[in-house]
C-alpha cells in the first residue's frame, strides 16, 4: 500500500526537479541557508544549502540528531526565523518577508504551547476566533475537531486538567481546525511514554490520511521516521544528507552518516579492486573479495576506500556452497532474545567493531546460540551496499 | 534528637522576638488609638473612639485645648490629594512600566542590559536626591508646584516598581505561547490582547497596587515637590508631628494601616483567583 502511494509521488517530484518548471509541491524550500551567531562569538550553520519539496498530502519526516537544524527548518517555514539565503514557496508563492501570522501553515510545538488561561474548546477555537469565523460555525468545527482527536466532551476542561497525551491531542486539534495547507510537527511525541507514543503514531497517520493535509514531522527517532513517513529527509550538521522513501534510506543510504543513523548497521572497510562496465569488485582487509552490480550514480575508481553496508537481518547462519557474499566467524559475545529474533553481537578479528546479526528464532536455532560459542555467518552479496567514504566521517 | 530540643526552643523564642520586634510598635499604635488618656499615651485610661471622632470632624467630648486636628477640612484635602496622586501616578506607571517590561523581555535591541539597569536606577537612588533633583527641575523649568508635579514626580520612580514586578511575571511566561498565537493567525496586537495580557495580568495588577501604596506612602520626595495647596496625607501627618505626638495621629495611622491591608489583600485575592 505504502509503496504504491509513494512511488508515483517520488517520480512526479523527480520529473519536477528535472524540468525545473513551475513548482507543483505545496511546500518548496530552495537552497536554504541559516547561520546563528552564538554568544561565544562563534557561528553555527544551522541550515546549509537545504532544498526540500513537499507534495500535497505527503507525510514527510525530518530526521536527524540533536542540533542538526530540524527545528530551525520548521521555524523558517512557519516564519519565526528569516533565512540568510534561499527561498521558500508555499503553493508556488514566495513567502519571504511574510509574517508568521499570515502564513498558511500551523505548528504543533514540542511543548504543545497550549494557552493555560483558556479552556480546551477555546484553545481549539483560537484561530477561528482570530479569523472572525461565525460563532455557530466555530462551535461546530471545534466539536468536530475534538471528536476527531478523541476528546469529545473535554471542551470545558482546563489545560492543566489534561494528561500529556490529551494535551498533545488538543495541540493537534488547535493546529488543524483552520485547515492549514501544511502542518508542521516538532517532535510532538517525544514527551509521551512508549505505548502511548505508538498509539499516537497510528492516529496521526490516520488523521493525515483523512484530512489530506501535508505533514512535515520532526523526530530524532529513526524507527518513528521509518514507520510513519511517505518520505524521510535525513539532516546532519545542517545539510540534507538524503531524502527518499523509508525503504530506500534503509537499503541504499547515500553515505555512512545515513547508514549509521537509520537502522542498525555493519560497515566493512573495503578497497575497490576492479571496476568493470556493470560490476565493481571490492576487497576487504582480510582478503575476501566480492562483486557487486554498479548502481546509477556510483562513481568508484580502482583503489578507492569504501564501506560495505550489511544490515544485521541480512546475516545467514549457514553459507550455501554456491553464491557470493562475505563470511565471518567469531565468538558470540552477547545474545538478546526479542521474540521473533535472536540479536547477536559477535566479535571478529577483522572488524574493529563487533558484528551485529539478527537471526530468526526458528526451530533450528532452538534455545539460541550461547555466549562464547563460535559462530559462522554469511552476508549474501545481493544484500551488500557500498558507500563512499571513511567510517569516521 | 534530644540535643535539638534546646535548640528548637531557642529558635521559637528567637522567632517570637523577631515578630514582636516588627509588629509591637504597630500593635501599640492601634491600641493607643483607642486610649482615652489625652496626655500620656503610655497610661491606659479606658476605651474611647474620640480620636476617630475628632479626625472625622465629629464633636468630641473633650475640651477644645486637646482638639489637635484644627481643621478636618485640611485633613480631608490631604487625603483627597493623596488618593488622586496615587490613582493617577499608579495608573500611568502601570501602563508605562508594563510596556517597558514587555519591550525589554521580548524585543531585541542594542544596549538592552544597559536599559534594564537604567530601570532599576530610580529605586536605588536616595529619595532625597530624587526629591531635590525634581524640585530643581520643576523650579528651573518654571513649572508651578502642585498635585500635578507630585504626580509626575511619583511616576519617575513608580514605573521602576511596576517594571520589576511585571518583568518577574513575564519571565515565568512561556515565550512559545506568543509564537503559538502568531502561528494561529493572530497579529501582535491580538496576541497581546488575548495571550500576553491575560497571562501577565496578575503581575500588572500587583505592580499597580504596589505603586498605589508606595505613592500613598511617600513623604520625602513629595515633601520637596508639593505645592502650598497640594499637601498629601504623609506630608500633613509630618506637619502634625512637628507640633508634638498627639493621640489623633494614632487614629490616622490605624486607618491608613487598615486601608493598606485592604488594598494588599485585594491584590493577593485577585492573584490567587487567577491561578
Ligand atoms: N536562536 C539561536 N541562536 C543561536 N544558535 C541557535 C539558535 N537556534 C538554534 N541554534 C543552533 O542551531 C543549531 C540547530 O538547532 P535546531 O534547534 O534547529 O536543532 P534541532 O535539530 O531541532 O535539535 P533537537 O533535536 O535537539 O531539537 C544548533 O546548533 C543550535 O545550537
Ligand atoms: Mg528541535
GROMACS .gro file of N, CA, C and O and ligand atoms in nm, chain A residues 65-72 74-75 110 186-187 218 220, ligand 2:
model
   61
   65UNK      N    1   2.009   1.393   1.414
   65UNK     CA    2   2.050   1.400   1.555
   65UNK      C    3   2.023   1.538   1.612
   65UNK      O    4   1.993   1.632   1.538
   66UNK      N    5   2.035   1.550   1.742
   66UNK     CA    6   2.009   1.677   1.809
   66UNK      C    7   2.101   1.786   1.755
   66UNK      O    8   2.220   1.762   1.734
   67UNK      N    9   2.043   1.901   1.728
   67UNK     CA   10   2.124   2.015   1.685
   67UNK      C   11   2.154   2.018   1.537
   67UNK      O   12   2.234   2.099   1.492
   68UNK      N   13   2.088   1.933   1.458
   68UNK     CA   14   2.120   1.927   1.315
   68UNK      C   15   2.041   2.029   1.234
   68UNK      O   16   2.061   2.042   1.115
   69UNK      N   17   1.947   2.099   1.299
   69UNK     CA   18   1.876   2.204   1.226
   69UNK      C   19   1.730   2.174   1.195
   69UNK      O   20   1.666   2.248   1.121
   70UNK      N   21   1.674   2.070   1.254
   70UNK     CA   22   1.535   2.033   1.224
   70UNK      C   23   1.437   2.142   1.267
   70UNK      O   24   1.353   2.187   1.188
   71UNK      N   25   1.451   2.185   1.393
   71UNK     CA   26   1.361   2.289   1.442
   71UNK      C   27   1.380   2.417   1.363
   71UNK      O   28   1.283   2.485   1.328
   72UNK      N   29   1.504   2.449   1.331
   72UNK     CA   30   1.531   2.570   1.254
   72UNK      C   31   1.459   2.565   1.119
   72UNK      O   32   1.400   2.664   1.076
   74UNK      N   33   1.183   2.408   1.046
   74UNK     CA   34   1.040   2.433   1.068
   74UNK      C   35   1.016   2.581   1.095
   74UNK      O   36   0.919   2.639   1.047
   75UNK      N   37   1.106   2.642   1.170
   75UNK     CA   38   1.084   2.782   1.210
   75UNK      C   39   1.098   2.879   1.093
   75UNK      O   40   1.034   2.983   1.091
  110UNK      N   41   0.667   2.126   2.028
  110UNK     CA   42   0.719   2.015   2.107
  110UNK      C   43   0.664   2.019   2.249
  110UNK      O   44   0.629   1.918   2.307
  186UNK      N   45   0.682   1.951   1.551
  186UNK     CA   46   0.818   1.945   1.604
  186UNK      C   47   0.825   1.845   1.719
  186UNK      O   48   0.790   1.877   1.832
  187UNK      N   49   0.871   1.727   1.690
  187UNK     CA   50   0.883   1.620   1.790
  187UNK      C   51   0.760   1.612   1.880
  187UNK      O   52   0.772   1.618   2.002
  218UNK      N   53   0.890   1.631   1.257
  218UNK     CA   54   1.029   1.625   1.302
  218UNK      C   55   1.045   1.519   1.409
  218UNK      O   56   0.962   1.507   1.500
  220UNK      N   57   1.379   1.266   1.613
  220UNK     CA   58   1.514   1.211   1.605
  220UNK      C   59   1.511   1.062   1.633
  220UNK      O   60   1.613   0.999   1.656
  670LIG    MG1   61   1.443   2.079   1.784
   0.00000   0.00000   0.00000
